PDB file of C-alpha atoms and ligand atoms in Angstrom:
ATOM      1  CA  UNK E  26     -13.780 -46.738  -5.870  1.00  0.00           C
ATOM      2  CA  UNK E  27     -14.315 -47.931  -9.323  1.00  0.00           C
ATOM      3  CA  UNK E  28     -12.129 -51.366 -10.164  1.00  0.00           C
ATOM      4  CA  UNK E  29     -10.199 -48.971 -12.986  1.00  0.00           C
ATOM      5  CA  UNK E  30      -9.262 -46.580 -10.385  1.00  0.00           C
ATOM      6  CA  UNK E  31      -8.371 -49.302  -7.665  1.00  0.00           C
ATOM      7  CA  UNK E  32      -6.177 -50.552 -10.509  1.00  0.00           C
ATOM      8  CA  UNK E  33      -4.547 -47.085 -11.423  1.00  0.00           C
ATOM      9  CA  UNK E  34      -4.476 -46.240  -7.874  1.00  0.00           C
ATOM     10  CA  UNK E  35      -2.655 -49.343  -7.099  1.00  0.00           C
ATOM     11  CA  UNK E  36      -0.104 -48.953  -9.800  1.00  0.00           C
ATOM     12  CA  UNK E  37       0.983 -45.501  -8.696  1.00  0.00           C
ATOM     13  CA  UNK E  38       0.751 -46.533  -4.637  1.00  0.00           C
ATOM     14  CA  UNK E  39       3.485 -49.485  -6.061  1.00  0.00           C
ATOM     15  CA  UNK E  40       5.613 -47.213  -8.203  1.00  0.00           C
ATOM     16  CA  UNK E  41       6.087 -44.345  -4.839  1.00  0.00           C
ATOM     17  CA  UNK E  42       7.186 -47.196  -3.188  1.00  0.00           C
ATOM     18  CA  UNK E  43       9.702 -48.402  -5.659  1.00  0.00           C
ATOM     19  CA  UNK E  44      10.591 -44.902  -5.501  1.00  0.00           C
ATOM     20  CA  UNK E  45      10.890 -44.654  -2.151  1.00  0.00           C
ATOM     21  CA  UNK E  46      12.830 -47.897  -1.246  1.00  0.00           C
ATOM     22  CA  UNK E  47      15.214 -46.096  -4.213  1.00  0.00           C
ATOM     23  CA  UNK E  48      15.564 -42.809  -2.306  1.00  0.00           C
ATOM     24  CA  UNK E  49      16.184 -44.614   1.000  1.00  0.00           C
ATOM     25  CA  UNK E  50      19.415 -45.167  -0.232  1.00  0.00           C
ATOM     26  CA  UNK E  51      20.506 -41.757   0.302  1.00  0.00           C
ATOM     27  CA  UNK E  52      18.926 -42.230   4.375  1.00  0.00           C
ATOM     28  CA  UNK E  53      20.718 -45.417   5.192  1.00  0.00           C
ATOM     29  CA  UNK E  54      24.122 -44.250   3.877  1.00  0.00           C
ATOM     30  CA  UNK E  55      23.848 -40.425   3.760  1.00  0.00           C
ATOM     31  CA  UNK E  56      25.935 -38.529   1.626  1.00  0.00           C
ATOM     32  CA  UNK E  57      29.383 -37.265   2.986  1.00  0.00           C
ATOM     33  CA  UNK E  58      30.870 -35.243  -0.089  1.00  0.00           C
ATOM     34  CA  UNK E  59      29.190 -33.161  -2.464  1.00  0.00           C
ATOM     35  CA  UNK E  60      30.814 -35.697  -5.353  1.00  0.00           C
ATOM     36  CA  UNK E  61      28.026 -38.422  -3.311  1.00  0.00           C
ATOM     37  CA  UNK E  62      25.350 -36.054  -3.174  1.00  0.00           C
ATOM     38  CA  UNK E  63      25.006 -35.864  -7.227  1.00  0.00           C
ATOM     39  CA  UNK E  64      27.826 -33.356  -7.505  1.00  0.00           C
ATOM     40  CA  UNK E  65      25.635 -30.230  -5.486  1.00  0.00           C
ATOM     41  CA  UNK E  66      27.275 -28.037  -3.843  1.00  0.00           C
ATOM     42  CA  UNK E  67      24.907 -28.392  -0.938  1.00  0.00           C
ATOM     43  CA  UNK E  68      24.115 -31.944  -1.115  1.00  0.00           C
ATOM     44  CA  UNK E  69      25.375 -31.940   2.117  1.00  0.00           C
ATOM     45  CA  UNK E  70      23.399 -32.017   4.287  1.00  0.00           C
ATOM     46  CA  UNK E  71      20.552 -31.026   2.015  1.00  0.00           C
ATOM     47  CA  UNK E  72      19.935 -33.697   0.200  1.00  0.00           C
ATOM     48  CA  UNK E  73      18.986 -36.061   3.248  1.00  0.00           C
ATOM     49  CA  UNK E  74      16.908 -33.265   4.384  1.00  0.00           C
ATOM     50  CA  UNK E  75      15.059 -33.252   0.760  1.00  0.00           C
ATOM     51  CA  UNK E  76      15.258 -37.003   0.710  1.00  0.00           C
ATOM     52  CA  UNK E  77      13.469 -37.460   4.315  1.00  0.00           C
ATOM     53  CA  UNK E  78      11.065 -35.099   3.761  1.00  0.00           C
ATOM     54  CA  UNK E  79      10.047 -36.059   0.187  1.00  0.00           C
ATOM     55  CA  UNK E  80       9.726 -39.268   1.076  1.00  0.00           C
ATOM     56  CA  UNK E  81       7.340 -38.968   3.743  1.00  0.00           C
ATOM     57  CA  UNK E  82       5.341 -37.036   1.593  1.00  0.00           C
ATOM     58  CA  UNK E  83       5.578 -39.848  -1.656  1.00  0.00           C
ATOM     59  CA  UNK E  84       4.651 -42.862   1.026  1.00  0.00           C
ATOM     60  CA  UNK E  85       1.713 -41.070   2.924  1.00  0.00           C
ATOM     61  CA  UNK E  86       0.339 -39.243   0.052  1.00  0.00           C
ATOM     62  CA  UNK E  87      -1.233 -42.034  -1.500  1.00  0.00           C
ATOM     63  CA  UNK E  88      -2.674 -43.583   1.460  1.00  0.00           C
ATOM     64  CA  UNK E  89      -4.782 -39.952   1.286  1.00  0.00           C
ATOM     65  CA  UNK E  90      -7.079 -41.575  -1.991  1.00  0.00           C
ATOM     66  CA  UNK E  91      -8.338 -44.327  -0.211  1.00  0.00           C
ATOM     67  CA  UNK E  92     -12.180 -43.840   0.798  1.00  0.00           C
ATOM     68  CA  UNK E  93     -11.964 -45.438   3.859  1.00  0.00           C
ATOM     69  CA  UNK E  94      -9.255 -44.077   5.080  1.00  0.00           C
ATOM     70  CA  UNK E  95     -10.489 -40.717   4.029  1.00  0.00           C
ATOM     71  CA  UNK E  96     -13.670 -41.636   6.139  1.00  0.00           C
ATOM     72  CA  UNK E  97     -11.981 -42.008   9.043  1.00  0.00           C
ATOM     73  CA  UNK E  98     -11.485 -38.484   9.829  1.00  0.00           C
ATOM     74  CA  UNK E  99      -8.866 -39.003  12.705  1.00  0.00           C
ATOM     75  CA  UNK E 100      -6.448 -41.145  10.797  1.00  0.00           C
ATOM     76  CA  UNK E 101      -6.630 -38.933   7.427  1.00  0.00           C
ATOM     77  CA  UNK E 102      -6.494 -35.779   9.501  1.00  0.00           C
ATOM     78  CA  UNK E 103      -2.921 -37.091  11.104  1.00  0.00           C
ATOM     79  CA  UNK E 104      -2.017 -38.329   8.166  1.00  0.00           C
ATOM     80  CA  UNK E 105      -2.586 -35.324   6.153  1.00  0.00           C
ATOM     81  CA  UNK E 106      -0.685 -33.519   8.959  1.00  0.00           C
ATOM     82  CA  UNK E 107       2.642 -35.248   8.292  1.00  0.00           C
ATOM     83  CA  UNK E 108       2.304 -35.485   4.133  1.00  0.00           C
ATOM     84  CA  UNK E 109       2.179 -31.667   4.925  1.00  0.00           C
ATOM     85  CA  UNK E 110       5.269 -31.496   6.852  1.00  0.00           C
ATOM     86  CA  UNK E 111       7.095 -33.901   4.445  1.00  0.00           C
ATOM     87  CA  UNK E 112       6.347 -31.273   1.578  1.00  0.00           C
ATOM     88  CA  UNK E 113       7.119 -28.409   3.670  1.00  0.00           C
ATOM     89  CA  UNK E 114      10.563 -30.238   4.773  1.00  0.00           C
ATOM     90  CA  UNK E 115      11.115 -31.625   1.852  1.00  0.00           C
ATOM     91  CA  UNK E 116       9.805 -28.689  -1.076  1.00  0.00           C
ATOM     92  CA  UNK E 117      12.305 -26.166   1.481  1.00  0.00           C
ATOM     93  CA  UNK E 118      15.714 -28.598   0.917  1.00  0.00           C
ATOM     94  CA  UNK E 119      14.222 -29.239  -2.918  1.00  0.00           C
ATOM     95  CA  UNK E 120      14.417 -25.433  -3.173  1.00  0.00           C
ATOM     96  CA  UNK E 121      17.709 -24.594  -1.651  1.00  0.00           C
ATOM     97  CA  UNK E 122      19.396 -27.645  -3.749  1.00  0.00           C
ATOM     98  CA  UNK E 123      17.419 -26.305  -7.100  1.00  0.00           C
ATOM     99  CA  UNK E 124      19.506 -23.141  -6.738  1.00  0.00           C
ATOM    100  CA  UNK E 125      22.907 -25.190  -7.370  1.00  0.00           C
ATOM    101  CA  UNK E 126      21.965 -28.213  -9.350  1.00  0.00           C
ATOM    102  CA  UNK E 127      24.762 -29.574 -11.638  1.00  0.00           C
ATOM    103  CA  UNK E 128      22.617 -28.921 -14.513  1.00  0.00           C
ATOM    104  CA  UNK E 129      22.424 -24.981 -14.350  1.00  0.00           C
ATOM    105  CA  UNK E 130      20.155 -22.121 -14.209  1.00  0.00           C
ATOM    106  CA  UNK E 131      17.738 -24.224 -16.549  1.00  0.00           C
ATOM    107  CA  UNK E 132      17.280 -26.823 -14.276  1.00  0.00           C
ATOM    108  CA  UNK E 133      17.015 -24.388 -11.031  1.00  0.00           C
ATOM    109  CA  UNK E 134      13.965 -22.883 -12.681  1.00  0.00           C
ATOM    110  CA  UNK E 135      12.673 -25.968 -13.472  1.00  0.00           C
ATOM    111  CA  UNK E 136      12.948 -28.095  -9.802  1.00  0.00           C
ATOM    112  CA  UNK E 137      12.893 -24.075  -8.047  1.00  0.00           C
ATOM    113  CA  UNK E 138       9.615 -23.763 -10.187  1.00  0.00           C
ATOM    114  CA  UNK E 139       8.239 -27.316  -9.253  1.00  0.00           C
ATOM    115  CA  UNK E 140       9.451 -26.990  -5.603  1.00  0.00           C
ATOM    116  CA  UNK E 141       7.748 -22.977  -4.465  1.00  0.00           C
ATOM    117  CA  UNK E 142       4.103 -24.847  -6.296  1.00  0.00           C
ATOM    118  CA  UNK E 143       4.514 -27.586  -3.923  1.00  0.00           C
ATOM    119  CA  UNK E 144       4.715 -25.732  -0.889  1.00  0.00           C
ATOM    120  CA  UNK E 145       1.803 -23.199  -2.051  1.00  0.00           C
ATOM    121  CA  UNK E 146      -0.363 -25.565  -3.512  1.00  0.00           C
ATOM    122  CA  UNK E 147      -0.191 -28.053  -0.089  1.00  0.00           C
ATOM    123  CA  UNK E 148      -0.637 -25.167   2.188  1.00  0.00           C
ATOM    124  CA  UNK E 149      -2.968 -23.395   0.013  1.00  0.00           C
ATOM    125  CA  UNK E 150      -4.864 -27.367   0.679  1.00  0.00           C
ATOM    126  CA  UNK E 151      -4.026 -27.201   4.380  1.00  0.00           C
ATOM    127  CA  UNK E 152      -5.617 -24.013   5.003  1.00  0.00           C
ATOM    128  CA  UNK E 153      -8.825 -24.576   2.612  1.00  0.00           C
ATOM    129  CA  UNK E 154      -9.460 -27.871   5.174  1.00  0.00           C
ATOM    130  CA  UNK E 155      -8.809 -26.318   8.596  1.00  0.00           C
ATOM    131  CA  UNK E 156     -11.522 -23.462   7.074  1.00  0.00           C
ATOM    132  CA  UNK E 157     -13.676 -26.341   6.048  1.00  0.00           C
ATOM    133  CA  UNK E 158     -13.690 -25.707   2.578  1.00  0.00           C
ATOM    134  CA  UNK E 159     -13.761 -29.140   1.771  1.00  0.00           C
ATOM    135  CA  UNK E 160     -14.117 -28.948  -2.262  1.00  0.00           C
ATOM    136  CA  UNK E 161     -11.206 -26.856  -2.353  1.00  0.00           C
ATOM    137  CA  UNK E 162      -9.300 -29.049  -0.182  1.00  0.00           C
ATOM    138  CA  UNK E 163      -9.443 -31.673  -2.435  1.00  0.00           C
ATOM    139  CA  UNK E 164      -8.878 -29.551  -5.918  1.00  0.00           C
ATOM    140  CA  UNK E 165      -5.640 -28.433  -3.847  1.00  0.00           C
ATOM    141  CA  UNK E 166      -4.278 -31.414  -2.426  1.00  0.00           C
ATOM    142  CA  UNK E 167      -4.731 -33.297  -6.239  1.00  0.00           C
ATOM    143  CA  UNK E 168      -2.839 -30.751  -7.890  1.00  0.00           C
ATOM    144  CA  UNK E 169      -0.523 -31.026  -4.723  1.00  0.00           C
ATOM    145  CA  UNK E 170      -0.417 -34.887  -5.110  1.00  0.00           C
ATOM    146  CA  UNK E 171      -0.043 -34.545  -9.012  1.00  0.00           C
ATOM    147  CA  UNK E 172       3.474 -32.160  -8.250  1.00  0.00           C
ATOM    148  CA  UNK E 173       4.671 -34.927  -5.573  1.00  0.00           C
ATOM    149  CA  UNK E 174       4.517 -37.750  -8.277  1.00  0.00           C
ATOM    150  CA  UNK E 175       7.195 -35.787 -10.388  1.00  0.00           C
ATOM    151  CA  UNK E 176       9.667 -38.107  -8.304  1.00  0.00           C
ATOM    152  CA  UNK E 177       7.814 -40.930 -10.196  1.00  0.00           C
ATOM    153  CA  UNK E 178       7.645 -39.802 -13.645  1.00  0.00           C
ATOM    154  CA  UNK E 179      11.428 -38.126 -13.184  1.00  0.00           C
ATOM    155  CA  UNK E 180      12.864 -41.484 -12.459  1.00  0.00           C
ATOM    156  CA  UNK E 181      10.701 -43.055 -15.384  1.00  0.00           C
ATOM    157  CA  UNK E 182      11.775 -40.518 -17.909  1.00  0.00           C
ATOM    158  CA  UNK E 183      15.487 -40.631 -16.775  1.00  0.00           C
ATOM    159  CA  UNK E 184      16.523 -43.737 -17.765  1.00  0.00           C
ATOM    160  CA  UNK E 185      14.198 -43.899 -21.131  1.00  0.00           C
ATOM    161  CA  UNK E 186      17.197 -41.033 -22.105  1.00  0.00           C
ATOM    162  CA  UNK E 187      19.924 -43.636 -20.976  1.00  0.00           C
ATOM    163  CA  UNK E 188      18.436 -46.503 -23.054  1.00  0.00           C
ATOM    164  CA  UNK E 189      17.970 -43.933 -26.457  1.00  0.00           C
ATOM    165  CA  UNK E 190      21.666 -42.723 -25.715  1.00  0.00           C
ATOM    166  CA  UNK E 191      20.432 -38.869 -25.891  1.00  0.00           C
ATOM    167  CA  UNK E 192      22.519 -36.151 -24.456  1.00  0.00           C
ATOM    168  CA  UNK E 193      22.261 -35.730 -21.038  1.00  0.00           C
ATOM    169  CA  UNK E 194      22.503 -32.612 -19.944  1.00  0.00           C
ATOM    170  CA  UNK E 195      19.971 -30.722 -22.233  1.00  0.00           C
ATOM    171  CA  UNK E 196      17.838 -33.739 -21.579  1.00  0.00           C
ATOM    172  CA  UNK E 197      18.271 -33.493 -17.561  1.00  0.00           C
ATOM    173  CA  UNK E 198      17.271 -29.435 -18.082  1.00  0.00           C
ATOM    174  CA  UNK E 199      14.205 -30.350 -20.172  1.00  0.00           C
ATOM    175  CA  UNK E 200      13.228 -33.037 -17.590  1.00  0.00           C
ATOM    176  CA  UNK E 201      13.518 -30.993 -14.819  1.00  0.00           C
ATOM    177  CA  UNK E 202      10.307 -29.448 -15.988  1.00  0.00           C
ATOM    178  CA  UNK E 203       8.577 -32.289 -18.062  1.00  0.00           C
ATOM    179  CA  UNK E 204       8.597 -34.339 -14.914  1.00  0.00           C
ATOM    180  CA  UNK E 205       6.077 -31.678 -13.061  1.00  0.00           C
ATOM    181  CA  UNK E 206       4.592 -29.572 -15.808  1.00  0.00           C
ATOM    182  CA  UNK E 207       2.108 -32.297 -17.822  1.00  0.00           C
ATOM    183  CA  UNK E 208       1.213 -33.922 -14.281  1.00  0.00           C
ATOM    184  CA  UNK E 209      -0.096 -30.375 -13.104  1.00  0.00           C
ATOM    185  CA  UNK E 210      -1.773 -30.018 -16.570  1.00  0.00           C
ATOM    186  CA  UNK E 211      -3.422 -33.699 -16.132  1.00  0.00           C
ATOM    187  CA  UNK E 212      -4.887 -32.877 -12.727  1.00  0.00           C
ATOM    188  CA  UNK E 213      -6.071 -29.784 -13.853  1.00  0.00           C
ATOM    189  CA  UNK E 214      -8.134 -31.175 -16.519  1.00  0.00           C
ATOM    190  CA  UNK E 215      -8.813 -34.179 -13.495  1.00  0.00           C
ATOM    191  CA  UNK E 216     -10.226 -31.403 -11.329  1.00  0.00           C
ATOM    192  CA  UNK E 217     -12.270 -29.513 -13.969  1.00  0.00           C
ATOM    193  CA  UNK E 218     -13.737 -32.226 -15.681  1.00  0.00           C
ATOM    194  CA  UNK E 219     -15.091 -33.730 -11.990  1.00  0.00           C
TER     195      UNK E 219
HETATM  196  C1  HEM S 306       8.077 -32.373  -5.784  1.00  0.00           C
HETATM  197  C2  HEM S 306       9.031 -31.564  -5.399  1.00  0.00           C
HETATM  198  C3  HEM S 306      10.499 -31.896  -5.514  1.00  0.00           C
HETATM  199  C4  HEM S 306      11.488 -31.013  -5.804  1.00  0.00           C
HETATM  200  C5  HEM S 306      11.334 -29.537  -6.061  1.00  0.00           C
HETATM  201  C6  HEM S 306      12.734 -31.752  -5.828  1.00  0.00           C
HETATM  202  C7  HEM S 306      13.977 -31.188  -6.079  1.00  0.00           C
HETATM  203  C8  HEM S 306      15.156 -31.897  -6.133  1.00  0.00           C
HETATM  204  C9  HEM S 306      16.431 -31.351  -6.487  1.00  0.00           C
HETATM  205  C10 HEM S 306      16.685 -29.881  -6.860  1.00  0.00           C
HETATM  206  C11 HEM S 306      17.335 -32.351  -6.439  1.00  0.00           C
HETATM  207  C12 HEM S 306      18.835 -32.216  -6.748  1.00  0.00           C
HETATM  208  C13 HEM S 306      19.024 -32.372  -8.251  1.00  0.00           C
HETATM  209  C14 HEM S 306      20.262 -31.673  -8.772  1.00  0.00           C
HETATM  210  O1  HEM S 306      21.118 -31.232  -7.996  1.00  0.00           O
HETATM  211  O2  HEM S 306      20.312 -31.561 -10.009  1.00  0.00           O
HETATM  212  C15 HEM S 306      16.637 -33.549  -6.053  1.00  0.00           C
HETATM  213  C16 HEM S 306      17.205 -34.786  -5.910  1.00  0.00           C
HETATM  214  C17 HEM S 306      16.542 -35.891  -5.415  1.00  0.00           C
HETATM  215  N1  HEM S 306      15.214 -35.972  -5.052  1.00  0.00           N
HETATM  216 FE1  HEM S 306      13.871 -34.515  -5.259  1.00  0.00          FE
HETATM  217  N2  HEM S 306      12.463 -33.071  -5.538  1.00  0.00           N
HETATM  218  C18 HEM S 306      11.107 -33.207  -5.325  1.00  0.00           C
HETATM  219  C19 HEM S 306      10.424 -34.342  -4.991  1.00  0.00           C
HETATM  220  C20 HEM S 306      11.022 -35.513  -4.597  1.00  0.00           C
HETATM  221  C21 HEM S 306      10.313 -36.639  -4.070  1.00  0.00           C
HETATM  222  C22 HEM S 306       8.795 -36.733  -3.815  1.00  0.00           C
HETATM  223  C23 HEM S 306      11.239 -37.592  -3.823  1.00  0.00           C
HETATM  224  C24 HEM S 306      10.857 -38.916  -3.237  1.00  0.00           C
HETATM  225  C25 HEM S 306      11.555 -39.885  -3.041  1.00  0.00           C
HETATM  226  C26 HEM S 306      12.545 -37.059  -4.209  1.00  0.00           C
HETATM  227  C27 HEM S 306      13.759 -37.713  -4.129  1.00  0.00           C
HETATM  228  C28 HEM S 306      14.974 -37.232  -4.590  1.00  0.00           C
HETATM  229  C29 HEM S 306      16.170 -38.002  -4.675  1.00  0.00           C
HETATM  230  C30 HEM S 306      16.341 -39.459  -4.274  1.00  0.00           C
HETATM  231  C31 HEM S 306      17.161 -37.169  -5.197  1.00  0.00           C
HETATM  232  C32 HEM S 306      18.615 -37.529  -5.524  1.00  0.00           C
HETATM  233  C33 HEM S 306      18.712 -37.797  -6.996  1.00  0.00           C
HETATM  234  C34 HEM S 306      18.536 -39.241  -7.352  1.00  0.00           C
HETATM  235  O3  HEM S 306      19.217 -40.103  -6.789  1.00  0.00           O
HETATM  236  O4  HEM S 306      17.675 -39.497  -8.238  1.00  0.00           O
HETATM  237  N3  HEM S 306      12.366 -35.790  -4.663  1.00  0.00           N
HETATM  238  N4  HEM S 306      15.309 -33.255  -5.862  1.00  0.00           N
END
């Protein structure tokens, strides 16, 4: 790995764990009301489910980009095993909560959207691997990877509307795509320009 890319790499591994330590929150003292589980209708129990799941994913998924570890075919095989279970786990709950977000029909097409690309893009990864298709595996799993970061760039976007006092609603529906749909387009270009 370049020194640029150890640097970038090293920013994003610290900012899923920031992220993740955040989301914890909702495993060490799960919700018990809808009103705790960010007013959805089925927070409970969903949103631990999501939460557990997405988690895994976030945590193991960057461990995926380091050579060595990506050498080491055992560990990145097992590895890879359980960042696919965490999307499948977690992309599932993300979908079923989508459907009754607080934020409406807008925002359940964007997280609903973000959530059924997940799933298809990290099995579409799985199954390119097990079949050996290695190049594939790896366009797949970055676009896969780029989709599991919108937990990052949703929680950096989200308060930048706090601080410039916009309205939050229309702001929460826009995000609910802008936090997926320009990190897909950047790991698009990402995969076709490499
Ligand atoms: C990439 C696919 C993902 C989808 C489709 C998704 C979907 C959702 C949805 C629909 C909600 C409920 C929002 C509402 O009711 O308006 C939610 C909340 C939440 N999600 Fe995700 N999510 C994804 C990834 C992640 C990841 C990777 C994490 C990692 C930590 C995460 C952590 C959370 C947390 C903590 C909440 C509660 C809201 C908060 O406290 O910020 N999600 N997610």
């Amino acid at each position: 790995m370049s020194w640029p890319a150890r640097i970038g790499w090293l920013l994003i591994a610290l900012m899923c764990l920031g992220i993740a330590g955040y989301a914890s929150k909702y495993l060490i003292h799960p919700p018990r009301t809808a009103e705790e589980a960010l007013g959805n209708p089925l927070g409970v129990p969903f949103l631990v489910i999501h939460v557990a799941g997405a988690v895994t994913a976030l945590v193991l998924g960057s461990l995926q980009f380091i050579p060595a570890l990506r050498r080491a075919r055992s560990p990145h095989r097992w590895v890879g095993r359980v960042y696919v279970l965490g999307v499948l786990v977690g992309g599932a709950a993300g979908l079923i909560l989508s459907t009754r977000s607080f934020a409406g029909p807008i925002a359940t097409a964007g997280f609903g959207g973000l959530a059924v690309l997940w799933i298809v893009f990290t099995l579409l990864g799985w199954r390119a691997a097990v079949q050996g298709r290695f190049a594939d595996h790896r366009r797949w799993m970055i676009r896969s990877w780029a989709l599991t970061l919108a937990a990052v760039t949703l929680r950096i976007y989200l308060p930048l509307v706090q601080v410039a006092e916009l309205d939050f609603l229309p702001w929460y529906q826009a995000i609910s795509f802008l936090c997926w749909v320009p990190n897909l387009l950047l790991a698009e270009v990402w995969v076709r320009w490499r």
